[in-house]
Coordinates of C-alpha atoms and ligand atoms in Angstrom, one line a residue:
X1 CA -14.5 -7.9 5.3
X2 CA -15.6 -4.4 5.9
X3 CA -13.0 -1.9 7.8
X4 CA -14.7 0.7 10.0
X5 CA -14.5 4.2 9.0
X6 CA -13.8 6.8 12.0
X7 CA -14.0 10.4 12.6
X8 CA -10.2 12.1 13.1
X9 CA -9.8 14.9 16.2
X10 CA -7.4 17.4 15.5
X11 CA -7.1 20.6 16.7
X12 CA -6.3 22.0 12.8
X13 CA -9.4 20.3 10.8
X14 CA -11.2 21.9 14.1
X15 CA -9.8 25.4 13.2
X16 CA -10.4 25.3 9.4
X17 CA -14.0 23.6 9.5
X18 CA -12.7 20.4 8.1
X19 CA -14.2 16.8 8.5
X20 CA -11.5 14.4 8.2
X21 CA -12.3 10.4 8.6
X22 CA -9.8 7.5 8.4
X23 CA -10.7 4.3 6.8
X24 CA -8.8 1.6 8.7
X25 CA -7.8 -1.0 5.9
X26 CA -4.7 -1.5 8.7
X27 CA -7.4 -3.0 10.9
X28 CA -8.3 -5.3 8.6
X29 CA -6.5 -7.8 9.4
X30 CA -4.1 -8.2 12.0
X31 CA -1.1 -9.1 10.0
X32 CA -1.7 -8.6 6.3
X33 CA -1.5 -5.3 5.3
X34 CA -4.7 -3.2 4.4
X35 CA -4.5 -2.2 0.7
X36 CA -2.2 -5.4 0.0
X37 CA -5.0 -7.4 1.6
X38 CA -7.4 -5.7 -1.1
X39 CA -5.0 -6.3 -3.7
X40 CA -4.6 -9.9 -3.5
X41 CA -7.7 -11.0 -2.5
X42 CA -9.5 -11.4 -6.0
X43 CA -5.9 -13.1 -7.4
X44 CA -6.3 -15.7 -5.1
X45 CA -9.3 -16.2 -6.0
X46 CA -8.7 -16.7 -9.8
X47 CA -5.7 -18.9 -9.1
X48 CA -7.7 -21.2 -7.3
X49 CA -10.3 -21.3 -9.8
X50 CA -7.2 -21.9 -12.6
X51 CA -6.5 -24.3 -10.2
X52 CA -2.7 -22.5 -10.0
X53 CA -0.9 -24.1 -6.9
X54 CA 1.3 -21.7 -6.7
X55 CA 2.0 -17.6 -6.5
X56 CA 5.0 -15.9 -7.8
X57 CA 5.6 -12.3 -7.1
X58 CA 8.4 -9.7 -6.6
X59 CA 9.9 -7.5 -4.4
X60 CA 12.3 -5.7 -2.4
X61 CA 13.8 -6.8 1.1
X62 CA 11.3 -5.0 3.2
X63 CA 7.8 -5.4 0.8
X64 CA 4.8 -5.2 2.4
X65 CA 3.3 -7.1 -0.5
X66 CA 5.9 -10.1 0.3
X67 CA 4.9 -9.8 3.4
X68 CA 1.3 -10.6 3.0
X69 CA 1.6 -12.8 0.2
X70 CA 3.5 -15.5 1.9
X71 CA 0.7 -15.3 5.1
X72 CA -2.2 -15.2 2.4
X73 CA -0.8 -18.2 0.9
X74 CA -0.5 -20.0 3.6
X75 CA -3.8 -19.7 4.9
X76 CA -5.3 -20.5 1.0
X77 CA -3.0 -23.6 0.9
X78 CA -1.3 -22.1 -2.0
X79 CA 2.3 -22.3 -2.3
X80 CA 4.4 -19.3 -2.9
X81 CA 7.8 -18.1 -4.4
X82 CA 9.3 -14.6 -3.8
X83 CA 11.5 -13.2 -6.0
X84 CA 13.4 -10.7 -4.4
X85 CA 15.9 -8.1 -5.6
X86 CA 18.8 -8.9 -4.7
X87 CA 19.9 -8.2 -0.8
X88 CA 20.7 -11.4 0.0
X89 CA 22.4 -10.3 3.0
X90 CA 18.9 -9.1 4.4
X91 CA 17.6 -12.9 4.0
X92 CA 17.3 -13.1 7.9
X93 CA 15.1 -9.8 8.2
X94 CA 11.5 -9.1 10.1
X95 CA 10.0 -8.8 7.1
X96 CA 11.2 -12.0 4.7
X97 CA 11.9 -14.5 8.1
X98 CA 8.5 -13.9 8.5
X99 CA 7.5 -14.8 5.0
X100 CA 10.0 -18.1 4.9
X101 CA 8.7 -18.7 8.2
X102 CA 4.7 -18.8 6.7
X103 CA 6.4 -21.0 3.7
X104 CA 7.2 -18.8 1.0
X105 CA 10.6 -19.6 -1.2
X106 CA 12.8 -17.1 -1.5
X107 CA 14.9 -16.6 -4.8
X108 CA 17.4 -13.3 -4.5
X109 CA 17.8 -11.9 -8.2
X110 CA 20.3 -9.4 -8.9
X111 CA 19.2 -5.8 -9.9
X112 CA 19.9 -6.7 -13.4
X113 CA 17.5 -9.7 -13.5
X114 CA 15.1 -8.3 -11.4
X115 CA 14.6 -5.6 -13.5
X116 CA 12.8 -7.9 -15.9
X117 CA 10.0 -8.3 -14.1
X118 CA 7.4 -7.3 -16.3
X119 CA 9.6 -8.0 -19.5
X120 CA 7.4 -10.5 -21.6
X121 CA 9.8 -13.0 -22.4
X122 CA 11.4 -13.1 -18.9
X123 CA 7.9 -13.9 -17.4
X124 CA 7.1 -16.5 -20.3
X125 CA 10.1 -18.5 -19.5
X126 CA 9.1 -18.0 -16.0
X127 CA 5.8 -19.4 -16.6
X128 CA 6.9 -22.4 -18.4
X129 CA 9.3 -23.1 -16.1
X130 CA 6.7 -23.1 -13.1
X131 CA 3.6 -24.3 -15.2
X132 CA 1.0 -24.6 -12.2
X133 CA 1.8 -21.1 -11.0
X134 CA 0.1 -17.8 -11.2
X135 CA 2.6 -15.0 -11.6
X136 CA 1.5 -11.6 -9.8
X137 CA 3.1 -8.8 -10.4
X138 CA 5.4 -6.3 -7.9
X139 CA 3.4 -4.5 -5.3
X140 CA 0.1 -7.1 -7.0
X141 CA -1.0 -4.4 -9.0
X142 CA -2.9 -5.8 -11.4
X143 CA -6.9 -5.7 -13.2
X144 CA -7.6 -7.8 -10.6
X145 CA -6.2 -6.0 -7.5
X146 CA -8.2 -3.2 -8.9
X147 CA -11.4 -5.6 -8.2
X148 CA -10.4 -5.9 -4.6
X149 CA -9.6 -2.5 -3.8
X150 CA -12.7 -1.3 -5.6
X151 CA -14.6 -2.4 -2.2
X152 CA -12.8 0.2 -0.3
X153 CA -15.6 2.8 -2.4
X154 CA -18.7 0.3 -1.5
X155 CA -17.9 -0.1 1.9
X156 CA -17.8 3.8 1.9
X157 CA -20.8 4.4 0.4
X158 CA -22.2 3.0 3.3
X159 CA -20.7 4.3 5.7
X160 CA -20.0 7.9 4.7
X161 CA -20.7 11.1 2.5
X162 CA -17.3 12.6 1.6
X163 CA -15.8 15.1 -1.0
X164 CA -12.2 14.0 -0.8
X165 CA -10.8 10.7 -0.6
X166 CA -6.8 10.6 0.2
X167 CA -4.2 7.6 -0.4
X168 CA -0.9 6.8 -0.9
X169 CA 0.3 5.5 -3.6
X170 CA 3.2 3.7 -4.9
X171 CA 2.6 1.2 -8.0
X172 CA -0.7 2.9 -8.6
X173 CA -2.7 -0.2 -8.2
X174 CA -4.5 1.3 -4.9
X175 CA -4.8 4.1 -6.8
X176 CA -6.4 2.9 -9.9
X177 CA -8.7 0.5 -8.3
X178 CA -10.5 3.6 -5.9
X179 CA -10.7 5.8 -9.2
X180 CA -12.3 2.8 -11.1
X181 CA -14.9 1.7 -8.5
X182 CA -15.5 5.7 -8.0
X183 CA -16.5 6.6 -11.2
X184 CA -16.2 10.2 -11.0
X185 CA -18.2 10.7 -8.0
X186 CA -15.5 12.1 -5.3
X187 CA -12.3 13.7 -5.9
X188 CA -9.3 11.3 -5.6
X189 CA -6.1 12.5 -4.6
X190 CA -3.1 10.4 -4.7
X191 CA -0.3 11.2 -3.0
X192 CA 2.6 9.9 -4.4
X193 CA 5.6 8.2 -1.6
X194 CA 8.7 7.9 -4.5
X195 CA 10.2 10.8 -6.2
X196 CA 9.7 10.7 -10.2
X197 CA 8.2 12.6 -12.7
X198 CA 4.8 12.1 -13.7
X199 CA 5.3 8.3 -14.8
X200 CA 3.0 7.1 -12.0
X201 CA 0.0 8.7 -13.4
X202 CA 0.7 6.8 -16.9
X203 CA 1.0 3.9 -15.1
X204 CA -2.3 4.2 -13.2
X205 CA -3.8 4.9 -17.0
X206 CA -2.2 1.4 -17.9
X207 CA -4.3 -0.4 -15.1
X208 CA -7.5 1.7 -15.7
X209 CA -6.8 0.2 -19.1
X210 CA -9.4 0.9 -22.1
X211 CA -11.4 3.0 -19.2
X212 CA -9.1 5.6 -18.5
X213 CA -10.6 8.5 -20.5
X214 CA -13.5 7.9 -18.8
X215 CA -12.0 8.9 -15.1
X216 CA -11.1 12.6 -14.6
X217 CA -11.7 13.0 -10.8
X218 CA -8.2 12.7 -9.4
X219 CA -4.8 13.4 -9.6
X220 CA -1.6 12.6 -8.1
X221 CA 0.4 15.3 -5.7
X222 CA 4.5 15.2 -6.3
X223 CA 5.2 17.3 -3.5
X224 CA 5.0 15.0 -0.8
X225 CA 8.0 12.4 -1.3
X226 CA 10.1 14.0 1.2
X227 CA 13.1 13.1 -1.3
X228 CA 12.4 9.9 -2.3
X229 CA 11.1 6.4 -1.6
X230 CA 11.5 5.6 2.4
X231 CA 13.4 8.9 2.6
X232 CA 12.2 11.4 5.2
X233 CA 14.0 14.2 7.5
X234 CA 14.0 13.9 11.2
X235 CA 11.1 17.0 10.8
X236 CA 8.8 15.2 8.8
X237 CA 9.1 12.3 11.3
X238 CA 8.5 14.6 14.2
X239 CA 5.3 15.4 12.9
X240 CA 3.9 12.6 11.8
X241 CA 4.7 11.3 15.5
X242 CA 2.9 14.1 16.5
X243 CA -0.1 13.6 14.5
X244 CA 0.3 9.7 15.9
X245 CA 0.3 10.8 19.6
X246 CA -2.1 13.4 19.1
X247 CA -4.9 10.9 17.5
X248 CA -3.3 7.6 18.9
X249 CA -3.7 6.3 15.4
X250 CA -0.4 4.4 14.4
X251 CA 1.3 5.6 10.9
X252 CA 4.4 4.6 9.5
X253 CA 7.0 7.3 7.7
X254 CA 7.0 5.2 4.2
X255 CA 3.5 5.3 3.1
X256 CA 0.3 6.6 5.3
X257 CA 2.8 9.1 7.4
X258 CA 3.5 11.1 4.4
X259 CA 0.1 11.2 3.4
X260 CA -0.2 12.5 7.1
X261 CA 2.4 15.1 5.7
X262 CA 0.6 16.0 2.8
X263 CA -2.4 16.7 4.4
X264 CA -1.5 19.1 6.9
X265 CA 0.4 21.0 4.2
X266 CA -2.4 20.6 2.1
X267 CA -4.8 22.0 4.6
X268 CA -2.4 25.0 5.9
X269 CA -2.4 26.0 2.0
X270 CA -6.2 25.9 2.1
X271 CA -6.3 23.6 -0.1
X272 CA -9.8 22.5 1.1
X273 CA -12.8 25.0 1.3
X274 CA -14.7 25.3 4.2
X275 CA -17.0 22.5 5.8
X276 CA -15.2 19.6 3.3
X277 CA -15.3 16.1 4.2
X278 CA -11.9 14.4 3.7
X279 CA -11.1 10.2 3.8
X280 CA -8.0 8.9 4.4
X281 CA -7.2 5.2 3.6
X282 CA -5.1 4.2 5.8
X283 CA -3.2 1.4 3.8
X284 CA -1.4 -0.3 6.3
X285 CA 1.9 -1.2 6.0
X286 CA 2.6 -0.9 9.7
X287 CA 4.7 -4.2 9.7
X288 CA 7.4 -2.2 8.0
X289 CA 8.3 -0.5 11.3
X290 CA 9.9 -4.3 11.9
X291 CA 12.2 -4.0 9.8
X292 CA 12.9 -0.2 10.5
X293 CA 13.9 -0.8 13.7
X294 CA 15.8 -3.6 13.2
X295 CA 18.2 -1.3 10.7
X296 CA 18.0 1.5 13.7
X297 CA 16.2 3.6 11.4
X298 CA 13.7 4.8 13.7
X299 CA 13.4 4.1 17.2
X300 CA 10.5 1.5 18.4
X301 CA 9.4 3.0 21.5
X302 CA 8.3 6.3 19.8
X303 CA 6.8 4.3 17.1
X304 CA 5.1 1.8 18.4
X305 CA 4.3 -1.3 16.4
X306 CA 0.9 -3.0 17.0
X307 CA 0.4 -5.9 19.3
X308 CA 0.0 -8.6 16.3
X309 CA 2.6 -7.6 13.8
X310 CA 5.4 -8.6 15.3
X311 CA 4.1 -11.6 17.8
X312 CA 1.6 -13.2 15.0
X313 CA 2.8 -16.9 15.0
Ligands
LIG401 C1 2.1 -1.0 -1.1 C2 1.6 0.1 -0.3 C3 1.0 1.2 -0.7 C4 1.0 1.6 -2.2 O1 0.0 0.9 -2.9 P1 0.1 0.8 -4.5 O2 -1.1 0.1 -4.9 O3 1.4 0.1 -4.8 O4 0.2 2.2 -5.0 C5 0.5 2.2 0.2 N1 0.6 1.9 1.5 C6 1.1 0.8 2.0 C7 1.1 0.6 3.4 C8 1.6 -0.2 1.1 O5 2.1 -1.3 1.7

């Protein structure tokens, strides 16, 4: 499933001779979201060829990647349990009513447990204990998410010449599959949505795995957190609904706004020369805005969700 690639107006990239694109992976399907999509699709594949019945993963109250798991099961006849940390009291949210509604389990962990999540003997028991299951990890980063978000790069070789290719990132696995499918031929720019030092680029070395040494074409920016994960100021919103108005492309304030963010900074420090083509992926992620407003944390009529995300049974 190939998402189109289109051409961004904006007074700015006008002004500085930019070229900016946006690769819609949130139009890739109408409720699961872009890069999580990408990420699961080869996964499902191998547990169905494992002949796994069932998907285990983790996350938070609001995950995207719960989110699309429990649809992406349901449609692959796969069952599914969701491990989430802790939050019990969110249970009845957008985001996880929708995933009990498409059939996914939910088991709430406290922090404490749920911090095992990639701890070898807490998976093994895990494993045993649920035998026919395929167990993916948080966010589905993994070698084979890597596979799936590779085709972001062969779609784009077709549909594009480029110099800059943009993303957020958040587990890396997004990341680490664009750098791997790129192979050194554009410059990759991650730009990181939680605030931490440097650990995310070790963690996009794990995934690139035995190849990493190999890649040297991108980095990850730190600057663009806006103090931490989900975190923003009332300013940084007010642009990125700008940008959304402006373009009439939606974003979301957790992942591909502050990519928005980082590339208007990036551009007003000149960051790009002259007559450079820049790609966004737009990740998706736009059900989050559910939940958001739900919590009154940002107000649904100026950021409007999507017909499809929130009426999709
Ligand atoms: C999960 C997610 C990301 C981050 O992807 P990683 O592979 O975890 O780095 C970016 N954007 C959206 C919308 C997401 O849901």
């Amino acid at each position: 499933m190939t998402s189109i690639l289109s051409a961004i107006d904006y007074p700015t990239f006008k002004t500085k001779k930019l070229k900016v694109f946006i690769k819609r992976d949130d139009l890739i399907h109408p409720i699961i979201s872009g890069n999580k999509w990408r990420k699961l699709k080869h996964n499902l594949l191998q547990a169905k060829a494992e002949n796994k019945n069932t998907i285990i993963s983790f996350g938070g109250a609001f995950s995207n990647h719960i989110h699309a798991l429990a649809y992406a099961c349901k449609v692959n006849n796969l069952s599914c349990i969701g491990i989430i940390r802790g939050e019990q009291e969110y249970q009845n949210n957008f985001t996880l009513s929708w995933a009990r509604h498409w059939g996914m389990q939910l088991k709430f962990v406290d922090r404490k447990t749920y911090k095992l999540r990639s701890d070898a003997n807490y998976l093994k028991d895990l494993q045993q204990q649920y035998p026919h299951a395929m167990i993916v990890p948080e966010g589905g980063s993994n070698a084979l998410a890597l596979e799936g978000v590779g085709d972001v790069i062969t779609e784009l070789a077709e549909q594009a010449e480029y110099d800059y290719l943009l993303t957020p990132v958040g587990s890396g696995g997004t990341l680490a599959g664009l750098i791997k499918a790129d192979n050194n031929k554009h410059k990759i720019l991650g730009i990181a949505v939680l605030k931490q030092q440097g650990y995310l680029t070790d963690e996009v070395n794990a995934l690139l795995g035995k190849d990493q040494g190999i890649f040297d074409n991108w980095q990850i920016l730190n600057d663009f957190h806006c103090g931490g994960y989900g975190k923003y100021k009332t300013a940084d919103a007010n642009r990125i609904l700008e940008f959304i108005n402006s373009t009439g492309i939606p974003f979301e304030p957790v992942y591909s706004g502050k990519m928005i963010l980082a590339l208007l900074d990036l551009i007003a420090q000149n960051y790009f020369s002259e007559d450079s083509t820049i790609v966004l992926l737009h990740t998706g992620g736009i059900q989050g805005l559910g939940g958001m407003a739900e919590r009154g944390l940002i107000d649904p009529s100026l950021w409007p969700v999507p017909e499809g995300v929130t009426d999709n049974t």
